[in-house]
Amino acid sequence: MSIDIKAVTMTFGKTTALDNISLKLEENKIYGLLGRNGAGKTTLLNLITNRIFPSNGEILLDGEQVMENDRALSKIYFMTETNFYPEWMTVRKAYIWTKEFYPEFDAEYAASLSEKFSLSTGSKIKNLSTGYQSILKIIISLASNAPVVLLDEPVLGLDANHRELFYKELIRAYSERPRTIVISTHLIEEAADIIEEVVVIKDGRLIMQDQVENVLSKGYSVSGTATAVDSFVRGKKVLGVDTLGGLKTAYVLETPQKDSLPEGLEISRLDLQKLFIQLTN
Amino acid sequence: MNLDFSSEKPIYLQLSEEIEDAILAGAYQEEAQIPSTTEISISYRINPATALKGINRLVDDGIVYKKRGLGMFVSKGAKEKILDTRKENFFEMYITSLVSEAKKLSITKEDILKMLERGFDK
């Protein structure tokens, strides 16, 4: 399922949370939604799921308006930081209820994931630790089988082993049954190799949408003496610089031309995290 | 097998080289099946599209081929093909950078030849 965000603006009082964003999320791709705190990521996800309504513009799901459209909304599963299940409910009950709203929910798969994550399905939700609250939501998102899954900070509170398990299960579920996935996360490096396309928001504006591979091939850092670096980057698109004594590092958004590199300068690849920091600084 | 996520080399290229290495080492014999795109993407934790791109590169080079409905298999003569290509690239990959680093450090040609002998005697 594809999502078409058309010229969406969202204002809260005098604050503009999203400023004229147009964005197309294609069917069955894994997207990374990146932005600093307060950039507007969660607002965008809330708009897609019709929890709030845009001040301007519209959002289409396979060409249909999502606004007040239950049929369209049952196709999207949104994993948020907040827990919407009653606290007294057991995990098992939560699975049964989810099936009411998401008819494609695979209870057997949820049970097998629970075992893999050692989540006891007899536990009450209120007795789960922060990490296991996240795990419960992860399991429901993966087992929902919704054609669109939005994950807002999915690995919050998870230890390294469980994060690893989550990423692998996400790929497995996606391979077996492709769907459109949007992961909003601060742990960029961890998710970088899972994401196919990256969407970067800064101050409510879309500043980049591209294939991760393209983004990575575009950015590089070059370091050396300040004078050598300065003359090398003249006329190039420099995102930022770091200096350490006489050593200067410039972050450049351009495809590196290794042949034209003057003696004494070192260039290296920018990983997604570094690139993101430079882009959103 | 391991992928270096901080390397300048794109992940898909590293992946196809890893599989080539495994073929050279005899881990995947000619006419034997290699893991599926799904298995590869799960075990390396990479996007299936990336895994597919790595495999497709091997298909284009004639290293592996697809049996409809069954999976990917190592081509006959794959090992030799990989060796030939790697030998062709040896100069560009190793000698060029060796010479440029040696010049930077003022190491002479004679020094390098001595080192080479030492390296081979090891």
Coordinates of C-alpha atoms in Angstrom, one line a residue:
Chain A
M1 CA 0.0 0.0 0.0
S2 CA 1.3 3.4 -0.9
I3 CA 0.9 6.6 1.2
D4 CA 0.7 9.9 -0.5
I5 CA 1.2 13.0 1.6
K6 CA 0.2 16.1 -0.3
A7 CA 1.2 19.5 0.8
V8 CA 0.5 18.8 4.4
T9 CA 0.8 21.6 7.0
M10 CA 0.1 21.2 10.6
T11 CA -0.1 24.0 13.1
F12 CA -0.7 23.9 16.8
G13 CA -1.7 27.4 17.8
K14 CA 1.2 29.6 16.7
T15 CA 3.6 26.7 16.2
T16 CA 4.0 25.1 12.8
A17 CA 4.8 21.5 13.4
L18 CA 4.9 20.5 9.8
D19 CA 5.3 23.0 7.0
N20 CA 4.0 22.0 3.6
I21 CA 5.3 18.5 3.4
S22 CA 4.8 16.4 0.2
L23 CA 6.0 12.9 0.3
K24 CA 5.2 9.6 -1.4
L25 CA 5.8 6.3 0.4
E26 CA 5.7 3.5 -2.0
E27 CA 4.3 0.1 -1.5
N28 CA 6.4 -2.6 0.2
K29 CA 9.4 -0.6 1.0
I30 CA 11.1 -0.1 4.4
Y31 CA 11.5 3.6 5.2
G32 CA 13.5 5.3 7.9
L33 CA 11.9 8.5 9.2
L34 CA 14.7 10.5 10.7
G35 CA 14.7 13.8 12.5
R36 CA 15.8 15.4 15.7
N37 CA 13.5 15.7 18.7
G38 CA 10.6 18.0 17.9
A39 CA 11.3 17.8 14.1
G40 CA 7.7 16.6 13.5
K41 CA 8.1 12.9 13.0
T42 CA 5.4 11.8 15.5
T43 CA 3.1 14.5 14.2
L44 CA 3.5 13.1 10.7
L45 CA 2.7 9.6 11.9
N46 CA -0.3 10.8 13.8
L47 CA -1.6 12.5 10.7
I48 CA -1.2 9.4 8.6
T49 CA -3.2 7.4 11.1
N50 CA -5.9 10.1 11.3
R51 CA -5.3 10.7 15.0
I52 CA -5.0 14.4 14.3
F53 CA -6.2 16.3 11.2
P54 CA -4.0 18.4 9.0
S55 CA -4.5 22.2 9.0
N56 CA -3.9 22.0 5.3
G57 CA -3.3 19.4 2.6
E58 CA -4.4 15.8 2.4
I59 CA -3.1 12.2 2.9
L60 CA -4.1 9.4 0.6
L61 CA -3.8 5.7 1.2
D62 CA -3.7 3.9 -2.2
G63 CA -5.5 7.0 -3.5
E64 CA -8.2 7.1 -0.8
Q65 CA -8.5 9.8 1.8
V66 CA -7.5 8.6 5.3
M67 CA -9.6 11.2 7.0
E68 CA -12.6 9.6 8.7
N69 CA -12.0 6.4 6.7
D70 CA -12.2 3.4 8.9
R71 CA -11.6 1.0 6.0
A72 CA -8.3 2.7 5.1
L73 CA -7.3 3.0 8.7
S74 CA -7.6 -0.7 9.4
K75 CA -4.8 -1.2 6.9
I76 CA -2.4 0.7 9.0
Y77 CA -0.8 -0.5 12.2
F78 CA 0.8 2.3 14.3
M79 CA 3.1 1.3 17.1
T80 CA 3.4 4.3 19.4
E81 CA 5.3 5.0 22.6
T82 CA 2.0 5.1 24.4
N83 CA 0.2 1.9 25.3
F84 CA -3.4 1.8 24.3
Y85 CA -4.3 -1.5 25.9
P86 CA -5.9 -1.5 29.4
E87 CA -3.4 -2.2 32.1
W88 CA -5.2 -5.1 33.7
M89 CA -5.4 -7.0 30.4
T90 CA -3.1 -10.0 29.9
V91 CA -0.9 -10.3 26.9
R92 CA -3.0 -13.2 25.6
K93 CA -6.1 -11.1 25.8
A94 CA -4.4 -8.2 24.1
Y95 CA -3.7 -10.6 21.2
I96 CA -7.3 -11.7 21.0
W97 CA -8.5 -8.1 21.0
T98 CA -6.1 -7.0 18.3
K99 CA -7.7 -9.6 16.0
E100 CA -11.0 -7.7 16.3
F101 CA -9.4 -4.6 14.8
Y102 CA -6.9 -6.3 12.5
P103 CA -8.6 -9.4 11.0
E104 CA -5.3 -10.4 9.4
F105 CA -3.6 -10.6 12.8
D106 CA -1.7 -13.9 13.1
A107 CA -2.2 -15.2 16.6
E108 CA 0.0 -18.2 16.1
Y109 CA 2.9 -16.1 14.9
A110 CA 2.4 -13.7 17.9
A111 CA 2.6 -16.7 20.2
S112 CA 5.8 -18.0 18.6
L113 CA 7.3 -14.5 18.7
S114 CA 6.4 -14.3 22.4
E115 CA 8.3 -17.4 23.0
K116 CA 11.4 -16.1 21.1
F117 CA 11.3 -12.9 23.2
S118 CA 10.5 -14.9 26.4
L119 CA 7.3 -12.8 26.9
S120 CA 4.9 -14.7 29.1
T121 CA 1.5 -14.4 27.6
G122 CA -0.2 -14.8 30.9
S123 CA 1.3 -11.6 32.3
K124 CA -0.8 -8.6 32.9
I125 CA 0.3 -5.6 30.8
K126 CA 0.8 -3.4 33.9
N127 CA 3.3 -5.9 35.3
L128 CA 5.6 -5.8 32.2
S129 CA 8.8 -3.8 32.3
T130 CA 9.4 -0.9 29.9
G131 CA 11.4 -3.2 27.6
Y132 CA 8.6 -5.9 27.6
Q133 CA 6.0 -3.2 27.0
S134 CA 7.9 -2.4 23.8
I135 CA 8.3 -6.1 23.0
L136 CA 4.5 -6.6 23.3
K137 CA 3.9 -3.7 20.9
I138 CA 6.6 -5.0 18.5
I139 CA 5.0 -8.4 18.4
I140 CA 1.6 -7.0 17.8
S141 CA 2.9 -4.8 15.0
L142 CA 4.7 -7.6 13.2
A143 CA 1.8 -10.1 13.7
S144 CA -0.9 -7.5 12.7
N145 CA -0.1 -8.3 9.0
A146 CA -1.3 -4.8 8.2
P147 CA -0.1 -3.6 4.8
V148 CA 1.3 -0.5 6.4
V149 CA 3.2 -0.6 9.7
L150 CA 4.4 2.5 11.3
L151 CA 6.9 2.1 14.1
D152 CA 7.7 5.0 16.4
E153 CA 10.9 4.3 18.3
P154 CA 10.3 0.6 18.3
V155 CA 13.4 -0.5 20.3
L156 CA 12.9 1.8 23.2
G157 CA 14.1 0.1 26.4
L158 CA 15.2 -3.1 24.6
D159 CA 18.5 -4.6 25.4
A160 CA 21.0 -5.3 22.6
N161 CA 20.0 -9.0 22.2
H162 CA 16.3 -8.1 21.9
R163 CA 17.0 -5.3 19.5
E164 CA 19.0 -7.7 17.3
L165 CA 16.2 -10.2 17.5
F166 CA 13.6 -7.5 16.6
Y167 CA 15.6 -6.4 13.5
K168 CA 15.9 -10.0 12.3
E169 CA 12.3 -10.8 12.9
L170 CA 11.3 -7.6 11.1
I171 CA 13.3 -8.7 8.0
R172 CA 11.8 -12.2 8.2
A173 CA 8.2 -11.0 8.5
Y174 CA 8.9 -8.4 5.7
S175 CA 10.5 -11.0 3.4
E176 CA 7.7 -13.5 3.9
R177 CA 5.0 -10.9 3.5
P178 CA 6.1 -7.6 2.1
R179 CA 4.5 -4.5 3.5
T180 CA 5.2 -0.8 3.8
I181 CA 7.2 -0.2 6.9
V182 CA 8.1 3.2 8.4
I183 CA 10.6 3.2 11.2
S184 CA 11.1 6.4 13.1
T185 CA 14.2 6.1 15.3
H186 CA 17.1 7.8 16.9
L187 CA 19.2 4.7 16.7
I188 CA 20.2 5.4 13.1
E189 CA 23.2 3.2 12.8
E190 CA 21.4 0.2 14.0
A191 CA 18.6 0.6 11.5
A192 CA 20.7 1.9 8.6
D193 CA 21.1 -1.4 6.8
I194 CA 17.5 -2.4 7.1
I195 CA 16.1 0.8 5.7
E196 CA 15.8 1.1 1.9
E197 CA 14.9 4.7 1.8
V198 CA 15.5 7.5 4.2
V199 CA 13.2 10.5 4.9
V200 CA 14.8 13.3 6.9
I201 CA 12.6 16.0 8.5
K202 CA 14.1 19.2 10.0
D203 CA 12.0 21.8 11.7
G204 CA 8.8 20.5 10.2
R205 CA 10.2 20.5 6.7
L206 CA 11.3 17.6 4.4
I207 CA 15.0 18.1 3.7
M208 CA 15.8 14.7 2.2
Q209 CA 14.2 11.6 0.7
D210 CA 16.5 9.2 -1.1
Q211 CA 17.7 5.6 -1.2
V212 CA 20.1 4.9 1.7
E213 CA 22.7 3.7 -0.8
N214 CA 22.6 6.9 -2.8
V215 CA 22.8 9.0 0.3
L216 CA 25.8 7.1 1.5
S217 CA 27.6 7.4 -1.9
K218 CA 27.0 11.1 -1.9
G219 CA 28.5 12.1 1.5
Y220 CA 32.1 11.9 2.6
S221 CA 34.4 13.6 5.0
V222 CA 37.8 15.0 4.1
S223 CA 40.5 15.8 6.6
G224 CA 43.9 17.3 6.6
T225 CA 45.5 20.7 7.3
A226 CA 43.0 23.6 7.5
T227 CA 44.4 25.3 4.4
A228 CA 44.5 22.2 2.3
V229 CA 40.9 21.2 3.3
D230 CA 39.6 24.8 2.7
S231 CA 41.0 25.0 -0.8
F232 CA 39.8 21.5 -1.6
V233 CA 36.2 22.1 -0.5
R234 CA 35.9 25.5 -2.2
G235 CA 32.8 25.4 -4.4
K236 CA 31.6 22.1 -2.9
K237 CA 28.5 21.6 -0.8
V238 CA 29.9 21.6 2.8
L239 CA 27.5 20.5 5.5
G240 CA 29.8 21.2 8.4
V241 CA 33.3 21.2 9.7
D242 CA 35.2 20.0 12.8
T243 CA 38.6 21.3 13.8
L244 CA 41.0 19.6 16.2
G245 CA 44.1 21.7 16.6
G246 CA 45.6 22.1 13.1
L247 CA 43.5 19.2 11.7
K248 CA 40.3 20.1 9.9
T249 CA 37.6 17.8 8.8
A250 CA 34.9 19.0 6.4
Y251 CA 31.7 17.0 5.7
V252 CA 30.8 17.2 2.0
L253 CA 27.6 16.2 0.3
E254 CA 28.8 15.2 -3.1
T255 CA 30.1 12.1 -4.8
P256 CA 33.8 11.8 -4.0
Q257 CA 36.3 11.9 -6.9
K258 CA 39.2 10.0 -5.5
D259 CA 41.5 10.7 -8.5
S260 CA 41.4 14.4 -7.9
L261 CA 42.3 14.2 -4.2
P262 CA 45.4 16.3 -3.5
E263 CA 48.3 14.8 -1.5
G264 CA 48.0 14.9 2.2
L265 CA 44.2 14.8 2.4
E266 CA 42.3 11.8 3.6
I267 CA 38.7 11.1 2.7
S268 CA 36.4 8.6 4.3
R269 CA 32.8 7.5 3.9
L270 CA 30.1 9.2 6.0
D271 CA 27.9 6.8 7.7
L272 CA 24.2 7.6 7.9
Q273 CA 24.4 8.8 11.5
K274 CA 27.2 11.3 10.8
L275 CA 25.5 12.5 7.7
F276 CA 22.3 12.9 9.6
I277 CA 24.0 14.9 12.3
Q278 CA 25.5 17.2 9.7
L279 CA 22.3 17.6 7.8
T280 CA 20.2 18.5 10.8
N281 CA 22.6 20.6 12.8
Chain B
M1 CA 31.6 -14.3 7.1
N2 CA 31.3 -10.7 8.2
L3 CA 30.2 -7.4 6.6
D4 CA 32.0 -4.2 7.5
F5 CA 29.3 -1.7 7.9
S6 CA 31.8 1.2 8.3
S7 CA 33.6 0.3 5.0
E8 CA 33.5 2.6 2.0
K9 CA 32.4 -0.3 -0.1
P10 CA 28.6 -0.6 -0.5
I11 CA 27.1 -3.5 1.5
Y12 CA 25.8 -5.3 -1.6
L13 CA 29.3 -5.4 -3.1
Q14 CA 30.7 -6.7 0.2
L15 CA 28.0 -9.3 0.2
S16 CA 28.8 -10.6 -3.3
E17 CA 32.5 -10.7 -2.4
E18 CA 31.7 -12.7 0.7
I19 CA 29.8 -15.2 -1.3
E20 CA 32.7 -15.4 -3.8
D21 CA 35.1 -16.0 -0.9
A22 CA 32.9 -18.8 0.3
I23 CA 32.9 -20.3 -3.2
L24 CA 36.7 -20.0 -3.4
A25 CA 37.0 -21.6 0.1
G26 CA 34.8 -24.5 -1.1
A27 CA 32.0 -23.7 1.3
Y28 CA 29.7 -23.6 -1.6
Q29 CA 30.7 -26.1 -4.2
E30 CA 29.9 -25.7 -7.9
E31 CA 26.3 -26.8 -8.7
A32 CA 25.5 -26.5 -5.0
Q33 CA 22.8 -24.2 -3.6
I34 CA 23.6 -20.9 -1.9
P35 CA 21.4 -19.5 0.8
S36 CA 18.3 -17.6 -0.3
T37 CA 17.9 -13.8 -0.3
T38 CA 15.7 -14.1 2.7
E39 CA 18.2 -16.2 4.7
I40 CA 21.0 -13.9 3.7
S41 CA 19.1 -10.7 4.6
I42 CA 18.0 -12.1 8.0
S43 CA 21.4 -13.4 9.0
Y44 CA 23.3 -10.3 7.9
R45 CA 20.4 -8.0 9.1
I46 CA 20.2 -6.2 5.8
N47 CA 17.4 -5.0 3.7
P48 CA 16.3 -7.8 1.3
A49 CA 16.6 -5.4 -1.6
T50 CA 20.3 -5.0 -0.8
A51 CA 20.8 -8.7 -0.5
L52 CA 19.0 -9.2 -3.9
K53 CA 21.3 -6.6 -5.5
G54 CA 24.4 -8.5 -4.2
I55 CA 23.1 -11.8 -5.6
N56 CA 22.1 -10.2 -8.9
R57 CA 25.6 -9.0 -9.3
L58 CA 26.8 -12.6 -9.0
V59 CA 24.1 -13.7 -11.5
D60 CA 25.3 -11.0 -14.0
D61 CA 28.9 -12.2 -13.6
G62 CA 27.8 -15.8 -14.2
I63 CA 29.0 -16.9 -10.8
V64 CA 25.6 -18.2 -9.7
Y65 CA 22.4 -19.0 -11.6
K66 CA 18.7 -19.3 -10.8
K67 CA 16.8 -22.5 -11.0
R68 CA 13.2 -21.6 -11.2
G69 CA 11.3 -22.3 -8.0
L70 CA 14.4 -23.9 -6.4
G71 CA 16.8 -21.1 -5.6
M72 CA 20.2 -20.0 -6.5
F73 CA 23.1 -22.3 -7.5
V74 CA 26.8 -22.0 -8.0
S75 CA 27.6 -22.1 -11.8
K76 CA 30.0 -24.6 -13.3
G77 CA 33.4 -22.9 -13.6
A78 CA 32.5 -20.2 -11.1
K79 CA 35.7 -20.7 -9.0
E80 CA 37.9 -20.2 -12.0
K81 CA 35.9 -17.2 -13.1
I82 CA 36.3 -15.6 -9.7
L83 CA 40.0 -16.3 -9.7
D84 CA 40.5 -14.8 -13.1
T85 CA 38.7 -11.6 -12.2
R86 CA 40.5 -11.3 -8.9
K87 CA 43.9 -11.8 -10.6
E88 CA 43.0 -9.1 -13.1
N89 CA 42.1 -6.7 -10.3
F90 CA 45.1 -7.6 -8.2
F91 CA 47.3 -4.8 -9.7
E92 CA 44.7 -2.1 -9.3
M93 CA 43.6 -3.3 -5.8
Y94 CA 47.0 -4.0 -4.2
I95 CA 50.0 -2.8 -6.2
T96 CA 48.8 0.7 -6.9
S97 CA 48.0 1.4 -3.3
L98 CA 51.2 -0.3 -2.1
V99 CA 53.3 1.9 -4.4
S100 CA 51.6 5.1 -3.4
E101 CA 51.9 4.3 0.3
A102 CA 55.6 3.3 -0.2
K103 CA 56.2 6.7 -2.0
K104 CA 54.6 8.5 0.9
L105 CA 56.9 6.8 3.4
S106 CA 60.0 7.0 1.1
I107 CA 60.3 3.2 0.9
T108 CA 62.4 2.3 -2.2
K109 CA 61.6 -0.3 -4.8
E110 CA 64.5 -2.5 -3.5
D111 CA 63.0 -2.3 0.1
I112 CA 59.7 -3.5 -1.2
L113 CA 61.2 -6.4 -3.1
K114 CA 63.0 -7.4 0.0
M115 CA 59.8 -7.3 2.0
L116 CA 58.1 -9.3 -0.6
E117 CA 60.7 -12.0 -0.3
R118 CA 60.3 -12.0 3.4
G119 CA 56.5 -12.2 3.0
F120 CA 56.7 -15.2 0.7
D121 CA 59.2 -17.0 3.0
K122 CA 57.0 -16.8 6.0

